[in-house]
């Protein structure tokens, strides 16, 4: 009999392993991924810092409830594939989540080690397990039996639909995902830059779902190409709406329609989805002048700013609150700073001025100070009278948030919405029976991981509705 | 979805008519709506008006003017080839009145885009008068198709080689005045649409203009196609593409449409250097 593996002796006092990064100077000139990922040695050192708590609060804090301590133990033991398998019980996207999830708000904020030292780098370990398995998966193309159950349609191929597809296909549903654009992934394809999430990672994790039998239909706009009613007529028994928040807010200031003024969505779609950074090898151009001003403080603002740096511009992020109030992932803020993005805090745009040909040239801004907390609980920025100042701006990118895309809602008037957001009940169901919704179309602009949490809940609700389990639950309640 | 090309015809120099299989779009589209195509993998996304459809062949038709890199790629494809992506129908259908004398005005490739609107007007029981403009006789397109659905068709050519000698707005002024029409629709180059709007201001004519700004996704996501109409910012892809011509800020739209002109030249030259097409 082989000897049992030596008992794991946690060592939380080891310093947290830093994530190796591409040199900032090189980053400014390439679209290559910024974070390089752990070596096996680093991953095992970092994994040893995990206490293997009796009560794993990290898994509770994870919106997908990944069995974190168990996958970390596998890494300690050198079973990297096993670590990936443990994550896969809950998530089809360790490569994506290991890169874009705000771990500092979820698992890592709960980590017990973090009470005294730095928390275990759970995100980086997740990414390590994913990347290790990915290299092997190329050799072993999984092939799964085709599902034979009821037909379910998922609208939008972003994070909410994709995890719902993963859960439903494993329950033997025949799942079709409809996508309006020509590429799959939703916001992960058009919004998140390559240097944060290399496209092959996204494509391979989606290909995994395809292998499992999920059908993907791009260039199909539910609400335009077919309606919800059409889909029911075609035999789909439940529909999930995960169409996200794709309607950009505009700044509403004079000069907003000058040439060179973009919404973050347009700018990021041009660069990420249409690969404008390769122009003229790619046919879609993007206009980036010497000075770029990005307005906003979320992830899209950081993404747009960091792309503008790579496209050769001096970049300033204008944010109406202070650094502490930035909503972006901490890592992206730090990376932006390292790459030379300047921040102008407590300032807001007032007007844009252009030249005689209609190109934007200057931005007028006004200083802000923080007043009383607003409905979001954060202190509201208040303009300081007479504090206007001007800065050069040949490119302006408004990254000030977005509302749900109304296309499907417009074609489906019986769908109840509140300020553009689809209203759902405790079962995740909309005002139309057997039509469910989740992610940003319900929440407004949020994050990838919360969209996944909603997609998972919706998959469960769909399963309960289609298998009769919900009626049983309702009876018990009554 | 990719779409098989069934047929292709050269209507005039640089203007190509194309029929592709698109069963779902064929079933649902209405006059005034558009599609977005990508001719090849890695092409740009370009919006095109839906010109017609054929239920038996489950097809839709479009007309493409080869001006930039992507439109040239599109017209280089042959029957039997497929367009890489076709998505639609996009935008809101044109507003069609009933029982009126209506004006249908178009210039250049806009004549093709006008055709479904003229048909819809006719089917709704209107008297349809079409005024069309072309550079010269050899650039006139779809005349027979228009005559089949209009009560009157008049042409203007810039060089006088056919019909009225002059532009289509001058033709309009020579034929009509305040009170001539209750409603109308105009499609064409921006200066022409602007001139048509100016010429008919105060005529008591409700004139719809079909706009063609720069567009990326066509679903309301990017905001690149924003236009100012009656002082309000609207998205041509989802709020339009048809708006009240008398309310549109055509000067701003013309400026925005020029945003990439220099870069389009670079893209074309880049292709030439590579020896492509």
XYZ file of C-alpha atoms in Angstrom:
755
model
C 0.000 0.000 0.000
C 1.456 3.441 -0.888
C 2.163 5.703 2.033
C -0.517 8.338 2.642
C 0.553 11.818 1.565
C 2.207 13.787 4.375
C -0.317 15.749 6.371
C -0.633 19.332 5.150
C 0.970 21.758 7.579
C -0.367 25.221 6.788
C 2.066 28.081 7.026
C 0.094 31.332 6.915
C 3.144 33.364 7.986
C 4.805 32.827 4.593
C 4.654 36.057 2.618
C 1.896 36.186 0.022
C 3.389 35.266 -3.338
C 3.265 38.279 -5.653
C 1.640 37.663 -9.039
C 4.354 38.028 -11.693
C 3.536 40.914 -14.022
C 4.698 42.072 -17.411
C 7.012 45.064 -17.079
C 4.954 48.311 -17.213
C 7.155 49.790 -19.952
C 6.562 46.787 -22.186
C 2.860 46.770 -21.392
C 2.459 50.265 -22.730
C 3.342 48.961 -26.174
C 1.555 45.588 -26.450
C -1.819 43.956 -26.030
C -0.159 41.050 -24.193
C -1.598 39.884 -20.922
C -0.381 41.942 -17.965
C -0.527 39.303 -15.233
C 1.703 36.349 -16.057
C 0.438 33.867 -13.480
C 2.186 31.748 -10.864
C 4.796 29.119 -11.537
C 4.002 25.694 -10.044
C 6.465 26.396 -7.251
C 4.883 29.735 -6.389
C 1.396 28.246 -6.516
C 2.374 25.508 -4.069
C 4.042 27.989 -1.700
C 0.966 30.193 -1.802
C -1.388 27.225 -1.387
C 0.487 26.258 1.802
C -0.641 29.539 3.353
C -4.242 28.263 3.378
C -5.316 27.204 6.891
C -7.845 24.628 5.603
C -10.342 26.128 8.034
C -12.933 23.894 9.626
C -15.586 26.411 8.585
C -14.555 27.682 5.139
C -15.916 31.223 5.118
C -14.192 31.876 1.776
C -16.489 29.433 -0.037
C -19.516 31.033 1.584
C -18.329 34.447 0.405
C -17.833 33.176 -3.152
C -20.958 33.902 -5.207
C -20.487 30.537 -6.948
C -19.585 28.703 -3.697
C -16.482 27.139 -5.201
C -14.965 24.609 -2.770
C -11.908 26.772 -2.284
C -10.096 24.958 0.490
C -10.393 21.621 -1.298
C -8.976 22.938 -4.588
C -6.149 24.663 -2.729
C -5.312 21.397 -0.935
C -5.026 19.711 -4.326
C -2.462 22.321 -5.348
C -0.510 21.710 -2.135
C -0.477 18.024 -3.049
C 0.680 18.768 -6.578
C -2.583 17.509 -8.136
C -3.166 20.537 -10.345
C -5.659 18.847 -12.637
C -7.574 17.767 -9.540
C -7.684 21.382 -8.390
C -9.267 22.335 -11.714
C -11.797 19.503 -11.392
C -12.853 20.753 -7.948
C -13.430 24.281 -9.309
C -15.300 22.808 -12.284
C -17.906 21.322 -9.977
C -19.171 24.886 -9.551
C -17.706 26.962 -12.360
C -17.014 26.474 -16.048
C -14.829 29.585 -16.076
C -11.823 29.300 -13.771
C -9.658 30.929 -16.435
C -12.017 33.884 -16.765
C -12.867 34.261 -13.063
C -9.272 33.765 -11.992
C -8.564 36.887 -14.017
C -11.553 39.211 -13.780
C -13.406 38.426 -10.542
C -13.090 41.027 -7.769
C -11.617 38.519 -5.312
C -10.821 41.267 -2.816
C -14.575 41.809 -2.371
C -15.514 38.138 -2.028
C -13.380 35.102 -1.103
C -10.219 37.000 -0.220
C -12.064 39.512 1.973
C -13.434 36.585 3.997
C -10.109 34.669 4.221
C -9.164 34.042 7.857
C -5.437 34.375 7.118
C -6.216 37.933 6.051
C -7.273 38.813 9.594
C -3.595 38.895 10.624
C -1.570 38.701 7.443
C -2.324 39.122 3.750
C -5.204 36.870 2.654
C -4.410 33.784 0.581
C -4.188 34.767 -3.105
C -7.222 32.656 -4.005
C -7.781 34.388 -7.341
C -4.244 33.770 -8.528
C -4.460 30.133 -7.429
C -7.729 29.680 -9.321
C -6.086 31.107 -12.396
C -3.070 28.814 -11.955
C -5.273 25.707 -11.756
C -7.183 26.814 -14.856
C -4.114 27.558 -16.929
C -2.482 24.291 -15.936
C -5.557 22.297 -16.911
C -6.007 24.267 -20.124
C -2.637 23.127 -21.409
C -3.659 19.529 -20.771
C -7.203 19.899 -22.048
C -5.914 20.585 -25.527
C -4.737 16.970 -25.603
C -7.905 15.505 -24.118
C -10.817 17.036 -26.001
C -13.738 16.149 -23.759
C -16.657 14.541 -25.469
C -19.901 14.325 -23.639
C -23.133 12.543 -24.538
C -25.618 14.862 -26.257
C -28.335 16.067 -23.882
C -31.832 14.818 -24.685
C -34.087 16.711 -22.266
C -36.371 19.720 -22.657
C -35.321 22.698 -24.753
C -34.245 25.903 -23.006
C -33.267 29.156 -24.721
C -30.766 31.537 -23.170
C -30.690 35.063 -24.561
C -27.273 36.725 -24.602
C -23.972 34.877 -24.326
C -22.495 36.801 -21.411
C -21.498 35.408 -18.020
C -25.066 34.958 -16.714
C -26.223 32.828 -19.646
C -22.987 30.868 -19.911
C -23.050 29.564 -16.354
C -26.784 28.853 -16.667
C -25.957 26.856 -19.798
C -23.295 24.931 -17.871
C -25.690 24.029 -15.080
C -28.610 23.202 -17.384
C -26.659 21.034 -19.810
C -25.389 18.985 -16.885
C -29.040 18.452 -15.943
C -29.599 17.086 -19.483
C -31.472 20.096 -20.902
C -30.981 20.921 -24.577
C -29.620 24.447 -24.320
C -29.403 27.068 -27.072
C -27.615 30.346 -26.422
C -28.555 33.256 -28.722
C -26.060 36.088 -29.203
C -26.670 39.394 -31.018
C -23.039 39.988 -31.986
C -20.875 37.822 -34.218
C -18.702 36.740 -31.330
C -19.626 34.907 -28.135
C -18.998 36.042 -24.583
C -21.032 39.225 -24.216
C -19.266 41.830 -22.137
C -16.299 39.470 -21.745
C -15.770 39.675 -25.533
C -16.545 43.316 -26.298
C -15.786 44.924 -22.933
C -12.822 43.262 -21.258
C -9.440 43.896 -22.915
C -7.139 41.160 -24.170
C -4.411 42.259 -21.776
C -6.712 41.397 -18.904
C -8.411 38.352 -20.410
C -6.644 36.812 -23.423
C -9.181 35.808 -26.053
C -8.017 32.200 -26.233
C -8.921 31.718 -22.554
C -12.450 32.961 -23.184
C -12.829 30.983 -26.409
C -11.581 27.758 -24.865
C -13.858 28.000 -21.860
C -16.806 28.620 -24.195
C -15.643 25.729 -26.408
C -15.857 23.535 -23.326
C -19.581 24.309 -23.125
C -19.919 23.532 -26.829
C -18.263 20.168 -26.210
C -20.829 19.498 -23.528
C -23.613 19.983 -26.071
C -24.597 23.625 -25.619
C -25.653 25.099 -28.964
C -24.586 28.670 -29.753
C -26.322 30.873 -32.333
C -24.521 34.163 -33.023
C -25.987 37.062 -35.072
C -29.420 36.424 -33.571
C -31.238 39.206 -31.762
C -34.133 37.970 -29.694
C -36.730 40.691 -30.032
C -35.706 41.359 -33.637
C -34.666 38.164 -35.433
C -37.316 36.268 -33.457
C -39.552 37.162 -30.545
C -40.000 35.435 -27.207
C -43.314 34.044 -28.531
C -41.526 32.650 -31.605
C -39.081 30.786 -29.367
C -41.899 29.207 -27.344
C -43.576 28.198 -30.616
C -40.335 26.584 -31.718
C -40.471 24.294 -28.701
C -38.365 26.036 -26.098
C -40.025 25.405 -22.736
C -38.218 28.077 -20.735
C -36.300 31.206 -21.656
C -33.605 33.023 -19.729
C -32.934 36.687 -20.501
C -29.343 37.604 -19.787
C -29.005 40.527 -22.158
C -26.880 42.616 -19.837
C -26.594 46.372 -19.559
C -25.519 47.553 -22.969
C -27.118 50.970 -23.227
C -24.453 53.568 -22.468
C -25.150 56.674 -20.434
C -24.102 59.897 -22.119
C -22.540 62.808 -20.240
C -25.185 65.248 -21.445
C -22.749 68.141 -21.891
C -22.245 70.516 -24.839
C -19.845 69.146 -27.435
C -20.623 65.526 -26.734
C -21.161 64.748 -30.434
C -17.788 66.114 -31.539
C -15.515 63.679 -33.359
C -13.256 61.825 -30.940
C -15.871 61.582 -28.193
C -16.695 57.950 -27.469
C -18.773 56.017 -25.036
C -16.649 53.357 -23.329
C -18.812 50.774 -25.089
C -17.993 52.085 -28.545
C -14.313 52.521 -27.772
C -13.954 49.087 -26.181
C -16.042 47.383 -28.891
C -13.861 48.900 -31.589
C -10.665 47.830 -29.856
C -11.610 44.496 -28.239
C -14.217 42.998 -30.537
C -13.161 44.558 -33.842
C -9.431 44.568 -32.953
C -8.908 48.203 -33.908
C -5.546 48.048 -32.112
C -4.286 46.119 -35.134
C -5.535 48.707 -37.666
C -4.887 48.724 -40.632
C -4.382 44.924 -40.518
C -7.881 44.863 -39.020
C -10.392 47.000 -40.938
C -11.989 48.867 -38.011
C -10.214 52.073 -36.997
C -10.262 53.945 -33.709
C -9.211 57.540 -33.201
C -6.809 58.162 -30.315
C -5.190 61.574 -30.046
C -2.239 62.803 -27.998
C -4.346 63.438 -24.898
C -7.128 61.130 -23.864
C -9.520 61.916 -21.038
C -11.570 59.043 -19.653
C -14.524 60.035 -17.493
C -15.544 57.553 -14.778
C -14.129 55.322 -12.060
C -15.243 51.779 -12.790
C -13.665 48.835 -14.565
C -14.667 50.151 -18.005
C -12.877 53.425 -17.279
C -9.686 51.556 -16.327
C -9.975 49.295 -19.374
C -10.472 52.184 -21.783
C -7.659 54.216 -20.189
C -5.193 51.347 -20.367
C -6.048 50.679 -24.012
C -5.540 54.367 -24.820
C -2.069 54.148 -23.225
C -1.266 51.190 -25.452
C -2.493 53.106 -28.480
C 0.071 55.809 -27.718
C -1.872 58.464 -25.825
C -1.263 60.419 -22.620
C -4.219 59.420 -20.487
C -6.056 61.111 -17.660
C -8.943 59.547 -15.773
C -11.357 62.191 -14.568
C -13.421 61.023 -11.597
C -15.890 63.067 -9.619
C -15.114 61.351 -6.320
C -11.777 60.426 -4.676
C -9.423 57.465 -5.068
C -11.034 55.589 -2.189
C -14.382 55.691 -3.990
C -13.148 54.176 -7.297
C -15.315 51.178 -8.141
C -12.823 49.284 -10.303
C -10.883 46.217 -9.174
C -7.941 47.264 -7.020
C -5.528 45.360 -9.254
C -6.678 47.263 -12.360
C -6.310 50.616 -10.597
C -2.755 49.730 -9.588
C -1.911 48.446 -13.051
C -3.286 51.618 -14.629
C -1.121 53.726 -12.305
C 1.967 51.658 -13.114
C 1.292 52.169 -16.803
C 1.294 55.928 -16.406
C -2.421 56.725 -16.351
C -2.927 59.978 -14.451
C -5.929 60.514 -12.195
C -7.750 63.780 -11.762
C -9.949 63.148 -8.715
C -12.865 65.280 -7.536
C -13.510 66.766 -10.964
C -16.295 66.459 -13.530
C -16.683 67.467 -17.192
C -18.763 70.545 -17.985
C -18.301 71.090 -21.734
C -16.214 70.017 -24.702
C -14.716 72.329 -27.285
C -13.716 71.376 -30.805
C -11.913 72.814 -33.799
C -13.452 74.104 -37.013
C -13.660 70.550 -38.429
C -15.642 69.232 -35.500
C -12.826 67.357 -33.725
C -12.760 67.592 -29.936
C -9.766 69.552 -28.606
C -10.425 70.639 -25.014
C -12.488 69.700 -22.003
C -13.795 72.152 -19.459
C -13.987 70.597 -16.006
C -15.195 71.691 -12.603
C -13.834 70.783 -9.167
C -16.054 68.727 -6.881
C -16.168 68.183 -3.144
C -17.832 65.335 -1.300
C -21.041 66.242 0.500
C -23.698 64.173 2.250
C -24.129 60.471 1.416
C -26.505 59.856 -1.526
C -28.862 56.913 -2.119
C -25.866 54.711 -3.010
C -24.505 55.323 0.486
C -21.475 57.129 -0.911
C -20.826 60.803 -0.318
C -22.294 62.743 -3.222
C -19.958 64.964 -5.242
C -20.954 68.634 -5.227
C -19.507 71.158 -7.731
C -17.355 73.968 -6.332
C -18.641 77.215 -7.923
C -16.093 79.133 -9.936
C -13.547 76.287 -9.994
C -13.727 75.583 -13.756
C -10.521 74.665 -15.546
C -9.634 73.363 -19.001
C -7.501 70.419 -20.079
C -6.437 69.271 -23.569
C -8.462 66.345 -24.932
C -8.282 64.966 -28.454
C -10.056 61.813 -27.364
C -12.781 61.675 -24.722
C -14.223 58.421 -23.449
C -17.343 58.489 -21.293
C -17.278 55.466 -18.977
C -20.063 56.581 -16.686
C -22.170 53.460 -16.645
C -24.912 51.824 -18.624
C -28.534 50.796 -18.481
C -30.096 47.521 -19.670
C -30.298 47.204 -23.442
C -34.002 47.741 -24.213
C -34.270 45.866 -27.549
C -35.955 42.747 -26.219
C -38.090 44.711 -23.756
C -39.344 46.928 -26.586
C -40.559 43.948 -28.616
C -42.084 42.310 -25.536
C -44.371 44.955 -24.006
C -45.899 42.498 -21.554
C -42.517 42.220 -19.813
C -42.629 44.335 -16.643
C -39.611 46.597 -16.166
C -38.638 49.252 -13.661
C -36.392 52.032 -14.966
C -35.305 49.754 -17.797
C -34.463 46.834 -15.527
C -36.483 43.638 -15.848
C -38.484 42.875 -12.714
C -38.275 39.295 -11.402
C -40.019 37.494 -8.552
C -38.543 35.289 -5.819
C -38.188 32.460 -8.362
C -36.150 34.638 -10.730
C -39.155 34.613 -13.072
C -40.327 37.684 -15.007
C -43.930 38.790 -15.478
C -44.144 36.237 -18.334
C -44.438 32.631 -17.109
C -41.408 30.446 -17.893
C -39.355 33.503 -18.814
C -36.535 34.129 -16.361
C -33.966 36.915 -16.179
C -30.727 37.708 -14.388
C -27.429 39.547 -14.478
C -27.133 43.184 -15.487
C -30.516 43.309 -17.225
C -32.002 42.870 -13.732
C -29.289 44.555 -11.651
C -28.147 47.412 -13.903
C -24.373 47.682 -14.381
C -22.685 45.151 -12.100
C -19.885 42.579 -12.242
C -19.153 39.338 -14.079
C -19.258 37.254 -10.912
C -22.643 38.549 -9.746
C -24.046 37.911 -13.209
C -22.778 34.330 -12.863
C -24.416 34.033 -9.459
C -27.724 35.089 -11.052
C -27.285 32.709 -13.981
C -26.744 29.836 -11.560
C -29.867 30.779 -9.586
C -31.860 31.027 -12.811
C -30.714 27.595 -13.964
C -31.949 26.152 -10.706
C -35.245 27.999 -10.983
C -35.700 26.785 -14.579
C -34.969 23.226 -13.520
C -37.472 23.456 -10.693
C -40.109 24.979 -12.976
C -39.651 22.399 -15.727
C -39.291 19.347 -13.486
C -42.280 20.136 -11.280
C -40.110 20.584 -8.212
C -41.289 24.160 -7.803
C -44.952 23.235 -7.460
C -43.895 20.749 -4.810
C -42.003 23.494 -2.989
C -44.921 25.892 -3.326
C -47.273 23.297 -1.830
C -45.006 22.768 1.156
C -44.938 26.532 1.694
C -48.724 26.809 1.440
C -25.388 33.716 -39.112
C -23.659 33.226 -42.390
C -25.793 33.754 -45.490
C -25.444 32.026 -48.851
C -25.350 34.381 -51.826
C -27.960 33.286 -54.393
C -27.660 36.010 -56.976
C -25.734 39.167 -57.755
C -26.231 41.890 -60.330
C -24.327 45.007 -61.277
C -26.907 47.825 -61.303
C -24.537 50.649 -62.171
C -20.826 51.335 -61.887
C -19.865 50.471 -58.275
C -23.461 49.590 -57.319
C -24.173 45.888 -56.784
C -27.466 44.186 -55.996
C -27.199 40.982 -53.962
C -29.649 38.294 -52.861
C -28.795 36.115 -49.854
C -30.580 33.337 -47.969
C -31.874 34.655 -44.630
C -35.149 32.894 -43.718
C -35.725 34.558 -40.372
C -35.066 38.070 -41.627
C -37.195 37.447 -44.726
C -40.092 36.494 -42.469
C -39.920 39.454 -40.139
C -38.517 42.529 -41.906
C -40.533 45.613 -42.782
C -39.767 48.612 -44.977
C -37.219 50.950 -43.458
C -35.340 48.294 -41.491
C -31.739 47.313 -42.042
C -29.211 44.544 -41.518
C -25.565 44.456 -40.511
C -23.196 42.290 -42.499
C -19.598 41.205 -42.247
C -18.599 39.876 -45.654
C -15.554 37.969 -44.408
C -14.174 36.762 -41.104
C -12.363 39.824 -39.626
C -14.320 42.312 -41.790
C -15.779 45.479 -40.378
C -19.505 45.451 -39.511
C -21.474 47.497 -42.048
C -25.162 48.449 -41.961
C -27.218 48.049 -45.176
C -30.868 48.765 -45.875
C -33.053 45.760 -46.691
C -34.275 46.354 -50.249
C -36.584 43.400 -50.772
C -37.236 39.748 -50.050
C -38.486 36.557 -51.637
C -40.579 34.209 -49.494
C -40.166 31.232 -51.823
C -36.395 31.518 -51.850
C -36.342 32.582 -48.150
C -34.050 35.367 -49.229
C -33.521 39.068 -48.734
C -31.867 41.527 -51.084
C -29.515 44.425 -50.505
C -27.660 46.963 -52.585
C -24.009 47.713 -51.914
C -22.032 50.682 -53.147
C -18.358 49.744 -53.249
C -16.536 52.682 -51.695
C -14.368 51.420 -48.836
C -12.467 48.295 -47.988
C -15.380 46.314 -46.542
C -17.905 47.160 -49.259
C -15.316 46.140 -51.862
C -14.810 42.855 -50.037
C -18.578 42.330 -50.075
C -19.078 42.887 -53.797
C -16.093 40.693 -54.646
C -18.056 37.661 -53.392
C -19.973 35.564 -55.930
C -23.161 33.462 -55.906
C -22.323 30.246 -54.068
C -20.110 32.127 -51.605
C -21.504 33.178 -48.237
C -21.461 36.417 -46.323
C -19.750 35.599 -43.016
C -22.428 37.289 -40.871
C -25.855 38.764 -41.490
C -27.899 40.012 -38.533
C -31.299 41.682 -38.463
C -33.810 43.004 -39.077
C -32.579 46.057 -37.165
C -34.100 49.433 -36.418
C -37.733 50.477 -36.417
C -39.879 50.098 -39.553
C -40.695 53.262 -41.486
C -43.899 55.056 -40.512
C -46.371 54.495 -43.358
C -49.470 56.695 -43.685
C -52.575 55.749 -45.671
C -54.696 57.427 -48.326
C -52.386 60.376 -48.965
C -50.418 61.777 -51.858
C -46.855 60.989 -50.781
C -43.455 62.103 -51.958
C -40.632 59.537 -52.252
C -37.253 61.116 -52.859
C -33.884 59.464 -53.292
C -30.474 59.992 -54.750
C -27.730 57.593 -55.830
C -27.818 54.230 -54.080
C -30.674 55.621 -51.968
C -33.027 54.823 -54.863
C -32.685 51.130 -53.964
C -33.301 51.852 -50.297
C -36.382 53.860 -51.200
C -37.953 50.989 -53.112
C -39.421 49.036 -50.129
C -40.766 52.266 -48.604
C -42.440 53.222 -51.899
C -43.954 49.738 -52.077
C -45.238 49.980 -48.515
C -46.781 53.382 -49.228
C -48.482 51.970 -52.320
C -49.779 48.912 -50.465
C -51.244 51.223 -47.795
C -53.315 52.953 -50.456
C -51.333 56.122 -51.067
C -50.663 57.913 -54.322
C -46.902 57.629 -54.652
C -44.739 60.117 -56.530
C -41.069 59.163 -56.773
C -38.349 61.687 -57.521
C -34.971 60.105 -58.105
C -31.554 61.521 -58.757
C -28.463 60.071 -60.401
C -25.117 61.346 -61.629
C -25.997 60.409 -65.229
C -28.182 58.007 -67.180
C -25.803 55.081 -66.615
C -26.106 55.521 -62.841
C -29.900 55.227 -62.777
C -30.939 52.073 -60.897
C -34.094 49.986 -60.394
C -36.259 52.185 -62.605
C -38.609 49.363 -63.662
C -39.071 48.157 -60.083
C -39.949 51.674 -58.954
C -42.389 52.225 -61.816
C -44.122 49.000 -60.809
C -45.076 50.431 -57.405
C -45.297 54.190 -57.958
C -47.909 56.304 -59.645
C -45.291 58.660 -61.055
C -41.515 58.320 -61.380
C -39.381 61.340 -62.305
C -35.625 61.350 -62.761
C -33.075 64.085 -62.468
C -29.508 63.635 -63.699
C -26.620 65.936 -62.871
C -25.465 66.021 -66.503
C -28.924 66.064 -68.070
C -28.362 62.752 -69.852
C -31.808 61.567 -68.711
C -34.877 63.423 -67.470
C -34.545 66.695 -65.621
C -31.146 68.401 -65.909
C -30.088 69.174 -62.341
C -30.325 67.653 -58.898
C -33.340 65.974 -57.395
C -34.170 68.879 -55.075
C -34.288 71.248 -58.040
C -36.544 68.708 -59.732
C -38.806 68.740 -56.680
C -39.045 72.533 -56.739
C -39.890 72.452 -60.432
C -42.770 70.024 -59.864
C -44.219 70.777 -56.452
C -44.747 73.356 -53.774
C -46.458 73.862 -50.405
C -49.484 71.609 -50.097
C -48.429 69.209 -52.869
C -47.833 66.312 -50.485
C -49.014 65.312 -47.020
C -46.129 62.997 -46.220
C -42.849 61.945 -47.682
C -39.673 59.968 -47.316
C -36.155 60.910 -48.325
C -33.067 58.701 -48.585
C -29.709 59.627 -50.000
C -26.460 61.481 -49.454
C -26.545 63.793 -46.427
C -26.292 67.071 -48.417
C -29.223 65.956 -50.551
C -31.370 65.026 -47.545
C -30.489 68.345 -45.923
C -31.401 70.269 -49.090
C -34.689 68.359 -49.352
C -35.530 69.224 -45.755
C -34.678 72.901 -46.266
C -36.636 73.106 -49.536
C -39.802 71.677 -47.983
C -39.725 73.545 -44.665
C -43.080 75.259 -44.285
C -44.761 73.092 -46.928
C -46.884 71.368 -44.311
C -45.196 68.143 -45.380
C -44.206 65.484 -42.849
C -40.895 64.330 -44.300
C -39.143 61.238 -42.939
C -35.411 60.896 -43.537
C -33.682 57.523 -43.437
C -30.292 58.158 -41.830
C -27.090 56.239 -42.402
C -24.549 57.257 -39.745
C -21.458 55.297 -38.738
C -22.566 52.290 -36.725
C -20.910 49.338 -35.026
C -23.239 46.945 -33.244
C -26.612 48.289 -34.436
C -28.331 47.254 -31.195
C -28.070 50.440 -29.127
C -24.912 49.395 -27.371
C -22.161 51.676 -28.619
C -23.807 55.032 -29.216
C -21.584 55.655 -32.233
C -24.606 56.355 -34.457
C -25.974 59.132 -32.268
C -27.656 61.971 -34.099
C -29.312 65.140 -32.857
C -33.009 65.322 -33.733
C -35.058 68.246 -32.461
C -32.262 69.052 -30.004
C -32.367 65.533 -28.523
C -29.623 62.930 -28.881
C -31.057 59.797 -30.507
C -29.476 56.495 -31.535
C -30.137 55.885 -35.240
C -29.818 52.111 -34.797
C -32.641 51.638 -32.295
C -34.625 54.898 -32.306
C -34.346 55.162 -36.104
C -33.100 54.916 -38.758
C -36.032 57.145 -39.854
C -36.511 60.549 -38.240
C -38.353 63.782 -38.997
C -36.140 65.333 -41.694
C -37.033 68.851 -40.582
C -35.670 68.152 -37.093
C -32.384 66.380 -37.937
C -29.088 68.236 -37.440
C -27.619 67.210 -40.800
C -24.477 69.339 -40.412
C -23.469 67.505 -37.250
C -24.253 64.173 -38.867
C -22.149 65.045 -41.929
C -19.219 65.926 -39.662
C -19.527 62.722 -37.663
C -19.703 60.637 -40.836
C -16.371 62.124 -41.937
C -14.669 61.008 -38.709
C -12.725 58.162 -40.261
C -12.289 59.367 -43.832
C -8.502 59.686 -43.527
C -8.199 56.294 -41.852
C -10.382 54.651 -44.506
C -7.828 55.774 -47.075
C -5.062 54.205 -45.003
C -7.035 50.942 -44.853
C -7.471 50.916 -48.627
C -3.814 51.702 -49.299
C -2.773 49.041 -46.822
C -4.735 46.525 -48.872
C -3.178 47.691 -52.104
C 0.284 47.185 -50.648
C -0.609 43.644 -49.697
C -1.857 43.078 -53.221
C -5.345 42.106 -52.075
C -8.216 42.704 -54.440
